[in-house]
Amino acid sequence: MPFDIYLNVAVGGILTGLVYGLMALGLSVIFGVVRVVNFAHGEMMTVAMYIAVTLFSAFHLDPLIMLVPIAATLGAFGYALQAGVINPFITRPEHSQFLLLVAVAIILVNILLIAFGPDAKTVQVSYAYDSYQLGPLIVDATKAYAALAALVVAAALFCFFQYTTLGTAIRACADNYTGALVVGLDVKHLYALTFALGSACVGAAGVMLALIVDVTPSIGPAYTLLAFIIVITGGLGSMPGALIGGVMIGLTEALAGLLFTPSAKSMFSFAILVLVLLFRPQGILGKKVA
């Protein structure tokens, strides 16, 4: 097989991996601050995908144009979910949090099944079959736009946490919960805001993935599992690690689908996870727990 084919497939995998990374970034942000594992993460992304598909079908609105409104909608949902449902469970045992969020995930999947049925939905934008040629590379335009949007959203999130007063306050809550309470920070509000930011990230990722893959209600659990693989590979709580993990998984899936069969993609993703857990249990950019 010509080397150009491998190169083109690898580039496509990296571009998709950046979207995966943004999806996992939302999960990493929530865990890094709130210390709650969102087991409804993929299901929330599926909700965003269906919103994008519905707006395109009804009003022919390009998903990329609707990226900010849809992400804001998921952010508002995430804020309400954290403030109204999850906050009372913050101090409860982890298995209670697990059961709560699994229940939320099941509810979301069944609502989508009732509303849209089990059949796959897709978005056929005008540039769906466009591409750019850069020497031997043929870059799919849809994946390129989605990856660029993912980088912009991730950069905005990094800047928010690094350079804003609110972002500093959220990081203070993550570093020292008791200290944040002592200095008068509204921790419950900041937790809800963090969950909203993570939900907005996964909403934005869902909009981009709607351009790349077909959407069905049943894909939510698969993407929740994929997000966990990426976050653990990159390092729990590490934002750059989530992006690096996403690129690694996207590249691995693309090459595995070419060299073996598309059904082998998950096997290689789990193989990377096993290797990381064996040789660097804290993840690629994760910190060791003292």
Coordinates of C-alpha atoms in Angstrom, one line a residue:
M1 CA 0.0 0.0 0.0
P2 CA 1.5 3.4 -0.9
F3 CA 2.8 5.5 2.0
D4 CA 0.6 8.4 1.0
I5 CA -2.5 6.4 2.1
Y6 CA -1.1 5.8 5.5
L7 CA -0.2 9.5 5.8
N8 CA -3.7 10.6 4.8
V9 CA -5.4 8.2 7.1
A10 CA -3.1 9.3 10.0
V11 CA -3.9 13.0 9.4
G12 CA -7.6 12.2 9.4
G13 CA -7.2 10.3 12.6
I14 CA -5.3 13.2 14.2
L15 CA -8.0 15.7 13.2
T16 CA -10.8 13.5 14.6
G17 CA -8.6 12.9 17.7
L18 CA -8.6 16.7 18.4
V19 CA -12.4 16.5 18.6
Y20 CA -12.2 13.5 20.9
G21 CA -9.7 15.5 23.0
L22 CA -12.2 18.3 23.4
M23 CA -14.9 15.8 24.4
A24 CA -12.5 14.3 27.0
L25 CA -11.4 17.8 28.1
G26 CA -14.9 18.4 29.5
L27 CA -14.8 15.2 31.5
S28 CA -11.3 16.1 32.8
V29 CA -12.3 19.6 33.9
I30 CA -15.3 18.3 35.8
F31 CA -13.3 15.6 37.6
G32 CA -10.3 17.9 38.2
V33 CA -12.4 20.5 40.1
V34 CA -15.6 18.8 41.3
R35 CA -14.1 15.3 41.9
V36 CA -17.2 13.8 40.4
V37 CA -17.0 11.4 37.5
N38 CA -19.7 12.2 34.9
F39 CA -21.0 8.9 33.8
A40 CA -23.5 10.7 31.6
H41 CA -20.8 12.5 29.6
G42 CA -21.3 10.7 26.2
E43 CA -25.1 10.9 26.6
M44 CA -24.9 14.7 27.1
M45 CA -22.8 14.9 23.9
T46 CA -25.4 12.8 22.1
V47 CA -28.0 15.4 23.1
A48 CA -25.9 18.2 21.5
M49 CA -25.5 16.1 18.4
Y50 CA -29.3 15.7 18.1
I51 CA -29.8 19.4 18.6
A52 CA -27.4 20.1 15.8
V53 CA -29.1 17.5 13.5
T54 CA -32.6 18.9 14.3
L55 CA -31.6 22.5 13.7
F56 CA -30.0 21.6 10.4
S57 CA -33.0 19.5 9.3
A58 CA -35.6 22.1 10.2
F59 CA -33.8 25.4 9.5
H60 CA -30.7 24.4 7.4
L61 CA -28.4 25.9 10.1
D62 CA -24.8 24.9 9.7
P63 CA -23.7 23.1 12.9
L64 CA -20.5 25.1 13.1
I65 CA -22.5 28.3 13.0
M66 CA -24.7 27.0 15.9
L67 CA -21.7 25.7 17.9
V68 CA -21.7 28.5 20.5
P69 CA -25.5 28.5 21.1
I70 CA -25.6 24.7 21.4
A71 CA -22.6 24.6 23.7
A72 CA -24.2 27.3 25.8
T73 CA -27.4 25.3 26.0
L74 CA -25.5 22.2 27.2
G75 CA -23.6 24.5 29.6
A76 CA -26.9 25.7 31.1
F77 CA -28.1 22.1 31.4
G78 CA -24.9 21.2 33.1
Y79 CA -25.2 24.1 35.6
A80 CA -28.8 23.1 36.5
L81 CA -27.8 19.4 36.8
Q82 CA -24.9 20.2 39.1
A83 CA -26.7 22.8 41.2
G84 CA -30.0 21.0 41.5
V85 CA -29.1 17.3 41.5
I86 CA -25.4 16.6 41.9
N87 CA -24.4 19.1 44.6
P88 CA -26.3 17.2 47.4
F89 CA -24.3 14.1 46.5
I90 CA -20.8 15.8 46.7
T91 CA -20.2 14.6 50.2
R92 CA -21.9 11.2 49.8
P93 CA -20.0 8.0 49.0
E94 CA -18.7 7.6 45.4
H95 CA -21.0 4.7 44.6
S96 CA -24.0 7.0 45.3
Q97 CA -22.6 9.5 42.8
F98 CA -22.0 6.7 40.3
L99 CA -25.6 5.4 40.5
L100 CA -27.0 9.0 40.2
L101 CA -25.1 9.8 37.0
V102 CA -25.7 6.4 35.5
A103 CA -29.4 7.0 36.1
V104 CA -29.1 10.4 34.4
A105 CA -27.4 8.7 31.5
I106 CA -30.2 6.1 31.1
I107 CA -32.8 8.8 31.3
L108 CA -31.2 10.8 28.6
V109 CA -30.8 7.8 26.3
N110 CA -34.4 6.8 26.6
I111 CA -35.7 10.4 26.1
L112 CA -33.7 10.5 22.8
L113 CA -35.1 7.1 21.8
I114 CA -38.7 8.3 22.4
A115 CA -38.1 11.6 20.6
F116 CA -36.0 10.5 17.6
G117 CA -36.3 6.7 17.4
P118 CA -33.4 4.3 17.0
D119 CA -32.6 5.1 13.3
A120 CA -29.3 7.0 12.6
K121 CA -29.5 10.7 11.7
T122 CA -26.9 12.6 9.8
V123 CA -25.9 16.1 8.7
Q124 CA -25.2 16.7 5.0
V125 CA -23.6 20.1 4.8
S126 CA -22.6 21.7 1.5
Y127 CA -18.9 21.1 2.1
A128 CA -19.3 17.4 3.2
Y129 CA -17.3 16.1 0.3
D130 CA -14.8 19.0 0.0
S131 CA -11.1 18.5 0.6
Y132 CA -7.8 20.4 0.5
Q133 CA -4.7 19.0 -1.2
L134 CA -1.4 19.8 0.4
G135 CA 1.2 18.0 -1.6
P136 CA 0.6 14.3 -1.0
L137 CA -2.0 15.0 1.7
I138 CA -5.7 15.2 1.0
V139 CA -7.3 16.7 4.0
D140 CA -11.1 16.3 4.5
A141 CA -12.6 19.8 4.9
T142 CA -15.2 18.7 7.4
K143 CA -12.6 17.1 9.7
A144 CA -10.3 20.1 9.3
Y145 CA -13.1 22.6 10.3
A146 CA -14.1 20.5 13.3
A147 CA -10.5 20.1 14.5
L148 CA -9.9 23.8 14.1
A149 CA -13.0 24.6 16.1
A150 CA -11.9 22.1 18.8
L151 CA -8.5 23.9 19.1
V152 CA -10.2 27.3 19.4
V153 CA -12.6 26.1 22.1
A154 CA -9.8 24.3 24.0
A155 CA -7.6 27.5 23.8
A156 CA -10.4 29.6 25.1
L157 CA -10.9 27.3 28.0
F158 CA -7.2 27.3 28.9
C159 CA -7.1 31.1 28.8
F160 CA -10.2 31.3 31.0
F161 CA -8.7 29.1 33.7
Q162 CA -5.2 30.8 33.5
Y163 CA -6.0 34.5 33.1
T164 CA -9.4 35.3 34.6
T165 CA -10.3 35.9 38.2
L166 CA -13.2 33.4 38.0
G167 CA -10.9 30.8 36.6
T168 CA -8.4 31.3 39.4
A169 CA -11.3 30.9 42.0
I170 CA -12.3 27.6 40.4
R171 CA -8.7 26.4 40.5
A172 CA -8.5 27.4 44.2
C173 CA -11.6 25.2 44.8
A174 CA -9.9 22.3 43.1
D175 CA -6.7 22.8 45.1
N176 CA -8.2 23.3 48.6
Y177 CA -11.9 22.9 49.2
T178 CA -11.7 23.9 52.8
G179 CA -9.5 26.9 52.1
A180 CA -11.9 28.1 49.5
L181 CA -14.7 28.0 52.0
V182 CA -12.6 29.8 54.6
V183 CA -11.9 32.8 52.3
G184 CA -15.6 33.1 51.4
L185 CA -15.8 31.6 47.9
D186 CA -19.2 30.3 46.9
V187 CA -18.0 26.7 46.3
K188 CA -21.3 25.3 45.2
H189 CA -21.8 28.0 42.6
L190 CA -18.2 27.5 41.3
Y191 CA -18.7 23.7 41.2
A192 CA -21.9 24.2 39.1
L193 CA -20.1 26.7 36.9
T194 CA -17.3 24.1 36.4
F195 CA -19.8 21.4 35.5
A196 CA -21.4 23.9 33.0
L197 CA -18.0 24.5 31.4
G198 CA -17.3 20.8 31.1
S199 CA -20.8 20.3 29.6
A200 CA -20.3 23.2 27.2
C201 CA -17.1 21.5 26.0
V202 CA -18.8 18.2 25.4
G203 CA -21.7 20.1 23.7
A204 CA -19.2 21.7 21.3
A205 CA -17.5 18.4 20.6
G206 CA -20.9 16.9 19.9
V207 CA -21.7 19.5 17.3
M208 CA -18.4 18.8 15.6
L209 CA -18.8 15.0 15.7
A210 CA -22.3 15.4 14.1
L211 CA -20.4 16.5 11.0
I212 CA -18.3 13.4 11.0
V213 CA -20.4 10.5 12.2
D214 CA -24.0 9.4 12.2
V215 CA -25.9 9.8 15.5
T216 CA -28.1 7.3 17.3
P217 CA -29.2 7.3 20.9
S218 CA -27.1 4.2 21.6
I219 CA -23.7 5.9 20.8
G220 CA -23.8 7.8 24.1
P221 CA -22.4 5.0 26.3
A222 CA -19.7 4.2 23.8
Y223 CA -18.5 7.8 23.8
T224 CA -18.6 8.0 27.6
L225 CA -16.3 4.9 27.7
L226 CA -14.0 6.5 25.0
A227 CA -13.8 9.7 27.1
F228 CA -12.7 7.7 30.1
I229 CA -10.0 6.0 28.0
I230 CA -8.7 9.3 26.8
V231 CA -8.7 11.0 30.2
I232 CA -7.0 8.1 31.9
T233 CA -4.4 7.9 29.1
G234 CA -3.7 11.6 29.2
G235 CA -3.9 11.9 33.0
L236 CA -6.9 12.5 35.2
G237 CA -7.4 16.3 35.7
S238 CA -4.9 17.3 33.1
M239 CA -6.3 19.5 30.4
P240 CA -3.4 19.2 27.9
G241 CA -3.3 15.5 28.7
A242 CA -6.9 15.2 27.5
L243 CA -6.0 16.7 24.1
I244 CA -2.9 14.5 23.8
G245 CA -4.9 11.4 24.7
G246 CA -7.6 12.3 22.2
V247 CA -5.0 12.6 19.4
M248 CA -3.4 9.3 20.4
I249 CA -6.7 7.5 20.4
G250 CA -7.9 9.1 17.1
L251 CA -4.6 8.2 15.4
T252 CA -4.7 4.7 16.7
E253 CA -8.3 4.1 15.7
A254 CA -7.6 5.4 12.2
L255 CA -4.6 3.2 11.6
A256 CA -6.2 0.2 13.1
G257 CA -9.2 0.6 10.8
L258 CA -6.8 0.7 7.8
L259 CA -4.4 -2.1 8.8
F260 CA -6.9 -4.5 10.3
T261 CA -10.7 -3.9 10.4
P262 CA -12.8 -1.0 11.6
S263 CA -14.2 -3.3 14.4
A264 CA -10.7 -3.6 15.8
K265 CA -10.5 0.1 16.7
S266 CA -11.7 -0.4 20.3
M267 CA -9.3 -3.2 20.9
F268 CA -6.3 -1.0 20.1
S269 CA -7.7 1.9 22.2
F270 CA -7.9 -0.4 25.2
A271 CA -4.4 -1.7 24.4
I272 CA -3.0 1.8 24.8
L273 CA -4.9 2.2 28.0
V274 CA -3.5 -1.0 29.4
L275 CA 0.1 0.0 28.4
V276 CA -0.3 3.4 30.0
L277 CA -1.7 1.9 33.2
L278 CA 1.2 -0.6 33.3
F279 CA 4.1 1.9 32.7
R280 CA 2.7 5.3 33.8
P281 CA -0.4 4.7 36.0
Q282 CA -1.0 8.5 36.5
G283 CA -1.3 9.0 32.8
I284 CA 1.0 10.8 30.2
L285 CA 0.7 14.2 31.9
G286 CA -0.9 13.2 35.2
K287 CA 0.8 13.8 38.5
K288 CA 1.6 11.1 41.0
V289 CA -0.4 11.1 44.1
A290 CA 1.8 11.4 47.2

